Amino acid sequence: MKKKILQTVLFLGIMFLTFYTLLHGQNLSEIYQAVKNMSVPYLIAAAGLALFFVCAEGSMIWYLLTSMRKKTDSQTTVLCVVGKEKVCSLWRCIQYSFIGFFYSGITPSATGGQPVQLYYMNKDGNKGSDSTIVLMTVAVIYKIVLVVLGVGMLLFCGGALKTELQSFFPLYLLGLALNTVAVAVVLAAMLFPQWMIVVWAWVEKQFIRLDIWKANPQRMDKVQTFTGNYRNAVDWLKQHPGKLIVVIAVTFLQRCSVFLLTYMVYLGLGQAGTSIQEVVLLQASVYIAVDMLPLPGAQGITELMYRSVFAPVFSKGSLIPSMLISRGLNFYFLLLAGAGVTAANHFLVKKKI
């Protein structure tokens, strides 16, 4: 409970400082008027893209989970059942996604989402091994697609990125490097689990020797469980390559949806003169740069980078409103929706107990 309170205070504190810094000295009435004049159809389209971002993850969880539940003899799908209630429906899996988004948004580096998702999936009667493989597969593909997009942007649009991002270009390179390292570690755990265990044992030994850590046998058990789970995910995906292709395709669309959202805001505010490719490229660069930073929801740095990067794209009076609408939809709106779904599920779980 103390940890949750601390995370909430930290999150709210960062949010307050972020918006105070961005809005201090601004004409709030002009900002309000600009937001108010946002085209409703484009606002609905942007909100739809934000919801698609979360629902797409839920759809992938449902797709993989039900695929793993097919009987080998009849090929019919078996749904998890608690009492007489079917809880592995598409809607239920979308709820898992909203819960994961909420906890990822309030924890540093988005580390809190998957453990809570796993908790609710197990509560619903899903096998722990199946749930773990599904969540790991979704997370790994998410990171791989992000890295591929980031590397592709650097190779084919590197000069334009350097010019547009200016002082934030090193942050983009750092974000891409951190994501690449994360993917490399995960792939190593998947493909070479024994090597990962040996490397971890050596690192742990050095940390203990330097008195940074104390000896703890449970630490190695967790690493072995971690690598074992990823190995199980690899084995399952090898047997179902078609499922992997579907997840990669949906993840690519999911990633692009949040980038396209900013272009809907651009059009909705009556802006013109910048191509959809440039707006999407800039938004993707912001996302990649801040994705791995140890801040809840990457608050503060996301808004500051957005304001700098999109300054030449939006007119002076529309820049801050565009940021408020874009960031409000792709993060705070989804965070509030996730909080509502989480609260409802928490209440239902307690009621059942």
Short mmCIF file of C-alpha atoms in Angstrom, two decimals:
data_model
loop_
_atom_site.label_atom_id
_atom_site.label_comp_id
_atom_site.label_asym_id
_atom_site.label_seq_id
_atom_site.Cartn_x
_atom_site.Cartn_y
_atom_site.Cartn_z
CA MET A 1 0.00 0.00 0.00
CA LYS A 2 2.86 2.41 0.84
CA LYS A 3 4.46 1.66 -2.53
CA LYS A 4 1.19 2.36 -4.36
CA ILE A 5 0.73 5.65 -2.50
CA LEU A 6 4.32 6.67 -3.31
CA GLN A 7 3.84 5.83 -7.01
CA THR A 8 0.58 7.82 -7.11
CA VAL A 9 2.16 10.86 -5.42
CA LEU A 10 5.16 10.69 -7.77
CA PHE A 11 2.89 10.40 -10.81
CA LEU A 12 0.68 13.33 -9.80
CA GLY A 13 3.71 15.42 -8.81
CA ILE A 14 5.38 14.94 -12.18
CA MET A 15 2.10 15.65 -13.98
CA PHE A 16 1.61 18.90 -12.05
CA LEU A 17 5.18 20.11 -12.67
CA THR A 18 4.95 19.17 -16.35
CA PHE A 19 1.80 21.12 -17.09
CA TYR A 20 2.81 24.02 -14.84
CA THR A 21 6.06 24.38 -16.80
CA LEU A 22 4.34 24.10 -20.18
CA LEU A 23 1.37 26.38 -19.43
CA HIS A 24 3.16 28.99 -17.28
CA GLY A 25 3.05 32.33 -19.07
CA GLN A 26 0.69 31.07 -21.77
CA ASN A 27 -2.63 32.68 -22.63
CA LEU A 28 -4.98 30.05 -21.23
CA SER A 29 -8.07 31.57 -22.84
CA GLU A 30 -6.48 31.29 -26.29
CA ILE A 31 -5.47 27.69 -25.60
CA TYR A 32 -9.00 26.87 -24.44
CA GLN A 33 -10.50 28.49 -27.53
CA ALA A 34 -8.15 26.56 -29.83
CA VAL A 35 -9.02 23.27 -28.14
CA LYS A 36 -12.71 24.15 -28.28
CA ASN A 37 -12.47 24.79 -32.03
CA MET A 38 -11.04 21.34 -32.71
CA SER A 39 -13.03 19.65 -35.46
CA VAL A 40 -15.35 17.08 -33.87
CA PRO A 41 -15.02 14.41 -36.61
CA TYR A 42 -11.22 14.53 -36.36
CA LEU A 43 -11.44 14.48 -32.56
CA ILE A 44 -13.59 11.35 -32.74
CA ALA A 45 -11.14 9.79 -35.21
CA ALA A 46 -8.21 10.57 -32.90
CA ALA A 47 -10.04 9.14 -29.89
CA GLY A 48 -10.86 6.04 -31.93
CA LEU A 49 -7.18 5.56 -32.79
CA ALA A 50 -6.29 5.89 -29.09
CA LEU A 51 -8.83 3.22 -28.16
CA PHE A 52 -7.64 1.01 -31.02
CA PHE A 53 -4.13 1.15 -29.55
CA VAL A 54 -5.27 -0.54 -26.33
CA CYS A 55 -7.93 -2.77 -27.87
CA ALA A 56 -5.42 -4.13 -30.39
CA GLU A 57 -3.28 -5.48 -27.55
CA GLY A 58 -6.35 -7.06 -25.97
CA SER A 59 -7.22 -8.63 -29.32
CA MET A 60 -3.75 -10.15 -29.57
CA ILE A 61 -4.00 -11.54 -26.03
CA TRP A 62 -7.36 -13.08 -26.90
CA TYR A 63 -6.08 -14.44 -30.23
CA LEU A 64 -3.03 -16.12 -28.68
CA LEU A 65 -4.81 -17.31 -25.56
CA THR A 66 -7.65 -18.97 -27.45
CA SER A 67 -5.18 -20.44 -29.95
CA MET A 68 -3.37 -22.12 -27.08
CA ARG A 69 -6.67 -23.52 -25.78
CA LYS A 70 -7.56 -25.50 -28.90
CA LYS A 71 -7.96 -29.21 -28.38
CA THR A 72 -5.66 -31.23 -30.58
CA ASP A 73 -8.33 -33.83 -31.34
CA SER A 74 -11.29 -31.63 -32.33
CA GLN A 75 -9.59 -28.26 -32.93
CA THR A 76 -12.39 -26.54 -31.03
CA THR A 77 -11.68 -23.59 -28.82
CA VAL A 78 -11.93 -24.13 -25.07
CA LEU A 79 -12.72 -21.03 -23.03
CA CYS A 80 -11.69 -20.64 -19.40
CA VAL A 81 -14.71 -20.87 -17.14
CA VAL A 82 -15.14 -19.72 -13.57
CA GLY A 83 -18.44 -21.15 -12.38
CA LYS A 84 -20.68 -20.72 -15.44
CA GLU A 85 -19.13 -17.49 -16.64
CA LYS A 86 -16.92 -17.42 -19.69
CA VAL A 87 -14.05 -15.10 -18.90
CA CYS A 88 -11.75 -15.50 -21.92
CA SER A 89 -13.92 -13.51 -24.28
CA LEU A 90 -12.46 -10.78 -26.47
CA TRP A 91 -13.96 -8.14 -24.18
CA ARG A 92 -12.32 -9.71 -21.14
CA CYS A 93 -8.94 -9.70 -22.85
CA ILE A 94 -9.42 -6.04 -23.80
CA GLN A 95 -10.00 -5.39 -20.09
CA TYR A 96 -6.63 -7.03 -19.37
CA SER A 97 -5.09 -4.58 -21.84
CA PHE A 98 -6.67 -1.52 -20.17
CA ILE A 99 -5.52 -2.75 -16.76
CA GLY A 100 -2.01 -3.23 -18.11
CA PHE A 101 -1.99 0.26 -19.65
CA PHE A 102 -3.02 1.82 -16.35
CA TYR A 103 -0.32 0.14 -14.27
CA SER A 104 2.30 0.68 -16.98
CA GLY A 105 1.41 4.36 -17.04
CA ILE A 106 1.93 4.93 -13.32
CA THR A 107 5.13 2.90 -12.91
CA PRO A 108 8.66 3.80 -14.08
CA SER A 109 9.63 2.33 -17.47
CA ALA A 110 6.14 0.78 -17.72
CA THR A 111 7.19 -2.16 -15.51
CA GLY A 112 3.95 -2.61 -13.58
CA GLY A 113 1.54 -3.63 -16.32
CA GLN A 114 2.29 -7.27 -17.06
CA PRO A 115 2.46 -8.55 -13.44
CA VAL A 116 -1.03 -7.18 -12.76
CA GLN A 117 -2.35 -8.55 -16.05
CA LEU A 118 -0.97 -11.96 -15.10
CA TYR A 119 -2.66 -11.69 -11.70
CA TYR A 120 -6.12 -11.11 -13.20
CA MET A 121 -5.63 -13.74 -15.90
CA ASN A 122 -4.77 -16.31 -13.25
CA LYS A 123 -7.74 -15.17 -11.13
CA ASP A 124 -9.97 -15.92 -14.11
CA GLY A 125 -8.73 -19.48 -14.24
CA ASN A 126 -6.19 -19.21 -17.05
CA LYS A 127 -3.17 -21.46 -16.74
CA GLY A 128 -0.18 -19.51 -15.48
CA SER A 129 2.09 -20.98 -18.15
CA ASP A 130 -0.31 -20.03 -20.97
CA SER A 131 -0.82 -16.51 -19.65
CA THR A 132 2.91 -15.96 -19.23
CA ILE A 133 3.72 -17.11 -22.77
CA VAL A 134 0.97 -14.92 -24.23
CA LEU A 135 2.02 -11.77 -22.35
CA MET A 136 5.70 -12.32 -23.10
CA THR A 137 5.00 -12.89 -26.79
CA VAL A 138 2.98 -9.67 -27.03
CA ALA A 139 5.67 -7.72 -25.15
CA VAL A 140 8.54 -9.09 -27.21
CA ILE A 141 6.85 -8.41 -30.56
CA TYR A 142 5.95 -4.91 -29.34
CA LYS A 143 9.60 -4.13 -28.63
CA ILE A 144 10.89 -5.75 -31.82
CA VAL A 145 8.46 -3.78 -34.01
CA LEU A 146 9.42 -0.55 -32.23
CA VAL A 147 13.14 -1.23 -32.78
CA VAL A 148 12.61 -2.16 -36.44
CA LEU A 149 10.67 1.07 -37.00
CA GLY A 150 13.33 3.08 -35.17
CA VAL A 151 16.23 1.56 -37.10
CA GLY A 152 14.35 1.96 -40.38
CA MET A 153 13.73 5.63 -39.64
CA LEU A 154 17.39 6.12 -38.82
CA LEU A 155 18.58 4.40 -42.01
CA PHE A 156 16.17 6.01 -44.47
CA CYS A 157 15.38 9.33 -42.77
CA GLY A 158 18.45 9.88 -40.58
CA GLY A 159 19.35 13.27 -42.06
CA ALA A 160 15.81 14.59 -41.76
CA LEU A 161 15.54 13.28 -38.20
CA LYS A 162 18.76 14.97 -37.16
CA THR A 163 17.56 18.26 -38.65
CA GLU A 164 14.06 18.10 -37.17
CA LEU A 165 14.98 16.80 -33.71
CA GLN A 166 18.06 19.04 -33.30
CA SER A 167 19.14 18.87 -29.64
CA PHE A 168 16.79 15.94 -29.01
CA PHE A 169 18.46 13.74 -31.64
CA PRO A 170 20.88 12.22 -29.04
CA LEU A 171 17.84 11.36 -26.89
CA TYR A 172 16.34 9.56 -29.88
CA LEU A 173 19.56 7.58 -30.30
CA LEU A 174 19.56 6.78 -26.57
CA GLY A 175 15.93 5.62 -26.67
CA LEU A 176 16.61 3.46 -29.71
CA ALA A 177 19.74 2.01 -28.08
CA LEU A 178 17.88 1.16 -24.86
CA ASN A 179 15.10 -0.54 -26.78
CA THR A 180 17.65 -2.44 -28.86
CA VAL A 181 19.44 -3.64 -25.72
CA ALA A 182 16.11 -4.74 -24.23
CA VAL A 183 15.28 -6.70 -27.39
CA ALA A 184 18.77 -8.22 -27.45
CA VAL A 185 18.46 -9.39 -23.84
CA VAL A 186 15.04 -10.90 -24.46
CA LEU A 187 16.16 -12.65 -27.65
CA ALA A 188 19.21 -13.99 -25.82
CA ALA A 189 16.94 -15.33 -23.08
CA MET A 190 14.78 -16.96 -25.75
CA LEU A 191 17.48 -18.42 -27.97
CA PHE A 192 20.41 -18.95 -25.58
CA PRO A 193 18.92 -19.37 -22.08
CA GLN A 194 21.94 -21.21 -20.64
CA TRP A 195 24.30 -18.46 -21.76
CA MET A 196 22.07 -15.87 -20.12
CA ILE A 197 22.18 -17.78 -16.85
CA VAL A 198 25.98 -17.99 -17.00
CA VAL A 199 26.31 -14.26 -17.75
CA TRP A 200 23.88 -13.37 -14.98
CA ALA A 201 25.74 -15.56 -12.49
CA TRP A 202 28.98 -13.72 -13.33
CA VAL A 203 27.33 -10.26 -13.03
CA GLU A 204 25.73 -11.23 -9.72
CA LYS A 205 29.09 -12.48 -8.41
CA GLN A 206 30.75 -9.16 -9.26
CA PHE A 207 27.97 -7.15 -7.60
CA ILE A 208 28.25 -9.26 -4.45
CA ARG A 209 32.04 -8.87 -4.44
CA LEU A 210 31.65 -5.09 -4.66
CA ASP A 211 29.09 -5.15 -1.79
CA ILE A 212 26.39 -3.73 -4.09
CA TRP A 213 24.21 -6.80 -3.54
CA LYS A 214 23.93 -9.37 -0.82
CA ALA A 215 23.98 -13.07 -1.67
CA ASN A 216 20.44 -14.27 -2.38
CA PRO A 217 19.74 -17.69 -3.95
CA GLN A 218 16.19 -16.62 -4.87
CA ARG A 219 17.64 -14.13 -7.36
CA MET A 220 19.05 -16.91 -9.53
CA ASP A 221 15.79 -18.86 -9.27
CA LYS A 222 13.94 -15.85 -10.69
CA VAL A 223 16.40 -15.59 -13.59
CA GLN A 224 15.99 -19.28 -14.40
CA THR A 225 12.20 -18.89 -14.31
CA PHE A 226 12.47 -15.82 -16.55
CA THR A 227 14.60 -17.58 -19.18
CA GLY A 228 12.47 -20.72 -18.94
CA ASN A 229 9.28 -18.77 -19.65
CA TYR A 230 10.80 -17.11 -22.69
CA ARG A 231 12.07 -20.46 -23.94
CA ASN A 232 8.54 -21.85 -23.67
CA ALA A 233 7.29 -18.89 -25.70
CA VAL A 234 9.85 -19.61 -28.41
CA ASP A 235 8.90 -23.30 -28.55
CA TRP A 236 5.22 -22.45 -28.93
CA LEU A 237 5.86 -19.83 -31.62
CA LYS A 238 8.04 -22.24 -33.60
CA GLN A 239 5.07 -24.60 -33.74
CA HIS A 240 2.70 -21.81 -34.82
CA PRO A 241 4.55 -19.44 -37.22
CA GLY A 242 1.24 -18.24 -38.67
CA LYS A 243 0.20 -16.87 -35.27
CA LEU A 244 3.50 -15.00 -35.05
CA ILE A 245 2.91 -13.31 -38.42
CA VAL A 246 -0.58 -12.19 -37.37
CA VAL A 247 0.71 -10.72 -34.09
CA ILE A 248 3.52 -8.86 -35.89
CA ALA A 249 1.05 -7.38 -38.41
CA VAL A 250 -1.42 -6.27 -35.70
CA THR A 251 1.41 -4.84 -33.58
CA PHE A 252 2.66 -2.81 -36.54
CA LEU A 253 -0.83 -1.36 -37.05
CA GLN A 254 -1.11 -0.73 -33.31
CA ARG A 255 2.15 1.21 -33.25
CA CYS A 256 1.23 3.26 -36.32
CA SER A 257 -2.20 4.14 -34.89
CA VAL A 258 -0.76 6.21 -32.06
CA PHE A 259 1.53 8.02 -34.52
CA LEU A 260 -1.34 8.71 -36.90
CA LEU A 261 -3.39 10.14 -34.03
CA THR A 262 -1.25 13.29 -34.03
CA TYR A 263 -1.98 13.84 -37.72
CA MET A 264 -5.72 13.68 -36.97
CA VAL A 265 -5.16 16.41 -34.37
CA TYR A 266 -3.13 18.37 -36.95
CA LEU A 267 -6.02 18.29 -39.41
CA GLY A 268 -8.63 18.87 -36.72
CA LEU A 269 -6.96 22.14 -35.70
CA GLY A 270 -7.12 23.36 -39.29
CA GLN A 271 -3.40 23.07 -39.97
CA ALA A 272 -1.96 22.52 -43.45
CA GLY A 273 1.36 22.42 -45.29
CA THR A 274 2.99 19.39 -43.62
CA SER A 275 2.65 15.89 -45.05
CA ILE A 276 1.25 12.96 -43.13
CA GLN A 277 4.62 11.20 -43.46
CA GLU A 278 6.46 14.02 -41.67
CA VAL A 279 3.95 14.26 -38.81
CA VAL A 280 3.96 10.49 -38.30
CA LEU A 281 7.78 10.41 -38.47
CA LEU A 282 8.13 13.11 -35.82
CA GLN A 283 5.58 11.53 -33.49
CA ALA A 284 7.27 8.14 -33.86
CA SER A 285 10.63 9.70 -33.03
CA VAL A 286 9.21 11.23 -29.84
CA TYR A 287 7.70 7.89 -28.83
CA ILE A 288 10.90 5.93 -29.44
CA ALA A 289 13.04 8.51 -27.61
CA VAL A 290 11.04 8.39 -24.36
CA ASP A 291 9.75 4.80 -24.37
CA MET A 292 12.41 3.35 -22.05
CA LEU A 293 13.00 6.34 -19.78
CA PRO A 294 12.44 5.58 -16.05
CA LEU A 295 9.59 8.05 -15.58
CA PRO A 296 5.93 7.14 -14.97
CA GLY A 297 4.27 7.51 -18.36
CA ALA A 298 7.43 9.31 -19.61
CA GLN A 299 5.79 12.46 -18.30
CA GLY A 300 7.60 15.75 -18.64
CA ILE A 301 10.15 14.78 -21.23
CA THR A 302 7.44 13.69 -23.70
CA GLU A 303 5.68 17.05 -23.52
CA LEU A 304 8.91 19.05 -23.67
CA MET A 305 10.19 17.11 -26.67
CA TYR A 306 6.83 17.39 -28.41
CA ARG A 307 6.78 21.16 -27.97
CA SER A 308 10.27 21.47 -29.44
CA VAL A 309 9.92 18.99 -32.30
CA PHE A 310 6.48 20.12 -33.49
CA ALA A 311 7.12 23.86 -33.16
CA PRO A 312 7.81 24.24 -36.92
CA VAL A 313 4.78 22.08 -37.81
CA PHE A 314 1.97 23.77 -35.87
CA SER A 315 1.24 27.48 -35.85
CA LYS A 316 2.20 29.28 -32.65
CA GLY A 317 -1.37 29.37 -31.35
CA SER A 318 -2.01 25.69 -32.08
CA LEU A 319 1.18 24.07 -30.75
CA ILE A 320 0.20 23.79 -27.08
CA PRO A 321 -3.44 22.87 -27.84
CA SER A 322 -2.23 20.14 -30.21
CA MET A 323 0.02 18.76 -27.49
CA LEU A 324 -2.77 18.83 -24.91
CA ILE A 325 -5.19 17.05 -27.23
CA SER A 326 -2.69 14.53 -28.60
CA ARG A 327 -1.13 13.68 -25.25
CA GLY A 328 -4.50 13.86 -23.55
CA LEU A 329 -5.95 11.24 -25.89
CA ASN A 330 -3.01 8.83 -26.28
CA PHE A 331 -2.12 8.83 -22.57
CA TYR A 332 -4.36 10.55 -20.02
CA PHE A 333 -7.66 9.55 -21.64
CA LEU A 334 -6.52 5.92 -21.84
CA LEU A 335 -5.09 6.13 -18.32
CA LEU A 336 -8.45 7.26 -16.94
CA ALA A 337 -10.23 4.52 -18.88
CA GLY A 338 -7.73 2.01 -17.53
CA ALA A 339 -8.23 3.32 -14.00
CA GLY A 340 -11.99 2.81 -14.35
CA VAL A 341 -11.60 -0.74 -15.66
CA THR A 342 -9.05 -1.53 -12.94
CA ALA A 343 -11.29 -0.14 -10.18
CA ALA A 344 -14.29 -2.10 -11.47
CA ASN A 345 -12.26 -5.33 -11.59
CA HIS A 346 -10.80 -4.71 -8.14
CA PHE A 347 -14.30 -4.25 -6.74
CA LEU A 348 -15.60 -7.41 -8.46
CA VAL A 349 -12.66 -9.49 -7.21
CA LYS A 350 -13.24 -8.30 -3.64
CA LYS A 351 -16.97 -8.95 -3.96
CA LYS A 352 -16.32 -12.54 -5.07
CA ILE A 353 -14.00 -13.05 -2.10
#
